[in-house]
Amino acid sequence: MYTYELEMKVRDYECDLQGIVNNSVYQNYLEHTRHEFLLAHDVSFSDLHDQGIDAVVARVQIAYKNSLRPKDLFLSKLYVKKEGVKYVFYQDIYRKADNKLCIKAKIESVVTQNGKLLNGLPVFDALIQE
Protein backbone atom coordinates (compact mmCIF):
# COMPACT_ATOMS: atom_id res chain seq x y z
CA MET A 1 0.00 0.00 0.00
CA TYR A 2 2.66 2.60 0.96
CA THR A 3 5.03 3.59 -1.81
CA TYR A 4 7.41 5.68 0.28
CA GLU A 5 8.57 6.04 3.86
CA LEU A 6 10.91 8.42 5.60
CA GLU A 7 12.41 8.10 9.07
CA MET A 8 12.59 11.25 11.18
CA LYS A 9 13.21 12.24 14.79
CA VAL A 10 11.24 14.64 16.99
CA ARG A 11 13.23 17.69 18.04
CA ASP A 12 12.66 19.19 21.49
CA TYR A 13 11.56 22.57 20.16
CA GLU A 14 8.70 20.95 18.20
CA CYS A 15 6.91 20.10 21.45
CA ASP A 16 4.49 22.20 23.46
CA LEU A 17 4.16 22.68 27.23
CA GLN A 18 2.45 19.29 27.49
CA GLY A 19 5.65 17.63 26.27
CA ILE A 20 4.12 16.36 23.03
CA VAL A 21 4.58 17.41 19.41
CA ASN A 22 2.44 20.45 18.70
CA ASN A 23 -0.39 19.64 16.31
CA SER A 24 0.79 22.12 13.67
CA VAL A 25 4.24 20.49 13.47
CA TYR A 26 2.73 17.33 11.98
CA GLN A 27 1.91 19.29 8.83
CA ASN A 28 5.62 20.11 8.51
CA TYR A 29 6.46 16.41 8.82
CA LEU A 30 3.89 15.56 6.15
CA GLU A 31 5.12 18.23 3.76
CA HIS A 32 8.75 17.26 4.23
CA THR A 33 7.82 13.64 3.43
CA ARG A 34 6.01 14.66 0.24
CA HIS A 35 8.98 16.77 -0.89
CA GLU A 36 11.45 13.95 -0.19
CA PHE A 37 9.16 11.50 -2.00
CA LEU A 38 9.17 13.73 -5.08
CA LEU A 39 12.93 14.26 -4.93
CA ALA A 40 13.42 10.48 -4.67
CA HIS A 41 11.58 10.32 -8.02
CA ASP A 42 13.64 13.14 -9.56
CA VAL A 43 10.79 15.64 -9.35
CA SER A 44 11.85 19.11 -8.21
CA PHE A 45 9.30 21.69 -7.05
CA SER A 46 11.68 24.51 -7.92
CA ASP A 47 12.28 23.18 -11.45
CA LEU A 48 8.53 22.85 -12.00
CA HIS A 49 7.96 26.35 -10.63
CA ASP A 50 10.54 27.72 -13.07
CA GLN A 51 8.33 26.24 -15.82
CA GLY A 52 5.24 27.98 -14.41
CA ILE A 53 3.94 24.74 -12.87
CA ASP A 54 2.93 24.67 -9.20
CA ALA A 55 1.47 21.90 -7.06
CA VAL A 56 -0.55 23.43 -4.26
CA VAL A 57 -2.34 21.97 -1.27
CA ALA A 58 -6.11 22.37 -1.57
CA ARG A 59 -7.28 20.51 1.54
CA VAL A 60 -5.80 18.83 4.61
CA GLN A 61 -7.48 16.27 6.87
CA ILE A 62 -5.60 14.97 9.89
CA ALA A 63 -6.75 12.53 12.56
CA TYR A 64 -4.50 12.60 15.63
CA LYS A 65 -4.22 9.15 17.24
CA ASN A 66 -1.14 8.98 19.51
CA SER A 67 1.32 11.69 20.49
CA LEU A 68 4.97 11.86 19.62
CA ARG A 69 7.40 13.09 22.28
CA PRO A 70 10.93 14.55 22.24
CA LYS A 71 13.53 12.32 20.61
CA ASP A 72 10.94 9.80 19.34
CA LEU A 73 11.94 8.22 16.04
CA PHE A 74 9.04 7.86 13.64
CA LEU A 75 8.22 6.69 10.14
CA SER A 76 6.27 8.95 7.85
CA LYS A 77 4.66 6.85 5.11
CA LEU A 78 2.63 7.73 2.05
CA TYR A 79 0.98 6.64 -1.15
CA VAL A 80 -0.68 8.83 -3.77
CA LYS A 81 -3.80 8.47 -5.89
CA LYS A 82 -5.36 10.57 -8.63
CA GLU A 83 -8.97 11.58 -7.93
CA GLY A 84 -10.38 13.80 -10.67
CA VAL A 85 -8.07 16.82 -10.97
CA LYS A 86 -6.59 16.19 -7.52
CA TYR A 87 -3.53 14.26 -6.45
CA VAL A 88 -4.37 12.83 -3.05
CA PHE A 89 -1.56 11.92 -0.70
CA TYR A 90 -2.55 9.42 1.97
CA GLN A 91 -0.02 9.81 4.74
CA ASP A 92 0.41 8.07 8.07
CA ILE A 93 2.97 8.56 10.81
CA TYR A 94 4.02 5.68 13.06
CA ARG A 95 6.14 5.85 16.20
CA LYS A 96 9.06 3.54 15.50
CA ALA A 97 9.52 2.14 19.03
CA ASP A 98 6.10 0.48 19.18
CA ASN A 99 4.72 0.93 15.62
CA LYS A 100 1.75 2.90 17.02
CA LEU A 101 -0.17 5.00 14.55
CA CYS A 102 0.24 8.66 15.53
CA ILE A 103 -1.65 10.40 12.73
CA LYS A 104 -3.64 9.59 9.61
CA ALA A 105 -3.76 12.32 7.00
CA LYS A 106 -5.26 12.95 3.61
CA ILE A 107 -3.69 15.80 1.65
CA GLU A 108 -5.44 16.92 -1.54
CA SER A 109 -3.36 18.89 -4.01
CA VAL A 110 -3.90 20.35 -7.44
CA VAL A 111 -1.52 21.42 -10.17
CA THR A 112 -1.62 24.78 -11.91
CA GLN A 113 0.32 26.13 -14.85
CA ASN A 114 0.66 29.88 -15.02
CA GLY A 115 -2.25 30.08 -12.56
CA LYS A 116 -4.60 27.81 -14.53
CA LEU A 117 -5.80 24.49 -13.12
CA LEU A 118 -4.45 21.42 -14.93
CA ASN A 119 -6.23 18.09 -15.18
CA GLY A 120 -2.97 16.31 -14.47
CA LEU A 121 0.73 16.28 -15.06
CA PRO A 122 2.59 13.32 -16.60
CA VAL A 123 5.48 13.58 -14.13
CA PHE A 124 2.98 13.25 -11.22
CA ASP A 125 0.88 10.61 -12.98
CA ALA A 126 3.99 8.42 -13.13
CA LEU A 127 4.14 8.40 -9.29
CA ILE A 128 0.76 6.72 -8.90
CA GLN A 129 0.62 3.00 -8.28
CA GLU A 130 -2.82 1.50 -8.65
XYZ file of C-alpha atoms in Angstrom:
130
model
C 0.000 0.000 0.000
C 2.655 2.599 0.960
C 5.027 3.586 -1.808
C 7.414 5.683 0.276
C 8.575 6.036 3.857
C 10.912 8.423 5.601
C 12.411 8.098 9.074
C 12.589 11.246 11.175
C 13.208 12.243 14.787
C 11.243 14.638 16.992
C 13.233 17.693 18.036
C 12.662 19.191 21.485
C 11.561 22.571 20.157
C 8.697 20.950 18.205
C 6.907 20.098 21.448
C 4.492 22.203 23.457
C 4.162 22.682 27.226
C 2.455 19.287 27.493
C 5.650 17.627 26.271
C 4.121 16.362 23.027
C 4.579 17.406 19.415
C 2.444 20.453 18.698
C -0.392 19.641 16.307
C 0.791 22.121 13.674
C 4.241 20.495 13.470
C 2.731 17.334 11.983
C 1.913 19.292 8.827
C 5.622 20.115 8.506
C 6.461 16.409 8.821
C 3.888 15.563 6.151
C 5.121 18.234 3.760
C 8.751 17.258 4.228
C 7.819 13.641 3.433
C 6.010 14.660 0.236
C 8.978 16.766 -0.893
C 11.453 13.953 -0.191
C 9.161 11.498 -2.004
C 9.170 13.733 -5.078
C 12.935 14.257 -4.931
C 13.421 10.483 -4.674
C 11.583 10.320 -8.024
C 13.644 13.142 -9.563
C 10.787 15.637 -9.347
C 11.846 19.108 -8.209
C 9.300 21.690 -7.049
C 11.683 24.508 -7.924
C 12.280 23.176 -11.451
C 8.530 22.851 -12.000
C 7.956 26.352 -10.633
C 10.541 27.722 -13.073
C 8.327 26.240 -15.822
C 5.242 27.979 -14.406
C 3.944 24.742 -12.871
C 2.931 24.672 -9.198
C 1.472 21.903 -7.063
C -0.553 23.434 -4.256
C -2.339 21.969 -1.265
C -6.108 22.369 -1.574
C -7.281 20.508 1.539
C -5.801 18.830 4.609
C -7.483 16.274 6.873
C -5.604 14.969 9.893
C -6.754 12.525 12.559
C -4.502 12.603 15.630
C -4.217 9.151 17.241
C -1.138 8.983 19.511
C 1.317 11.691 20.488
C 4.975 11.855 19.624
C 7.405 13.090 22.277
C 10.926 14.551 22.237
C 13.533 12.322 20.612
C 10.945 9.798 19.342
C 11.937 8.218 16.044
C 9.043 7.861 13.644
C 8.218 6.690 10.144
C 6.269 8.952 7.847
C 4.656 6.850 5.111
C 2.626 7.726 2.048
C 0.978 6.641 -1.150
C -0.676 8.827 -3.767
C -3.804 8.466 -5.892
C -5.364 10.571 -8.630
C -8.967 11.577 -7.931
C -10.381 13.798 -10.665
C -8.074 16.817 -10.973
C -6.592 16.190 -7.522
C -3.529 14.263 -6.449
C -4.372 12.828 -3.052
C -1.564 11.920 -0.695
C -2.548 9.422 1.970
C -0.018 9.813 4.735
C 0.406 8.071 8.073
C 2.972 8.564 10.808
C 4.020 5.678 13.059
C 6.141 5.848 16.199
C 9.059 3.543 15.497
C 9.524 2.137 19.032
C 6.099 0.477 19.180
C 4.718 0.932 15.625
C 1.747 2.902 17.024
C -0.173 5.004 14.547
C 0.243 8.662 15.526
C -1.648 10.397 12.726
C -3.645 9.590 9.605
C -3.757 12.318 6.996
C -5.261 12.949 3.613
C -3.693 15.800 1.647
C -5.439 16.919 -1.537
C -3.359 18.893 -4.006
C -3.905 20.352 -7.443
C -1.518 21.417 -10.171
C -1.615 24.781 -11.907
C 0.320 26.126 -14.848
C 0.659 29.882 -15.016
C -2.246 30.076 -12.561
C -4.598 27.807 -14.534
C -5.801 24.490 -13.116
C -4.451 21.424 -14.930
C -6.226 18.093 -15.179
C -2.969 16.310 -14.469
C 0.732 16.283 -15.058
C 2.592 13.316 -16.604
C 5.479 13.578 -14.129
C 2.981 13.251 -11.220
C 0.883 10.614 -12.976
C 3.993 8.418 -13.127
C 4.139 8.398 -9.294
C 0.760 6.724 -8.899
C 0.624 2.995 -8.285
C -2.825 1.505 -8.647
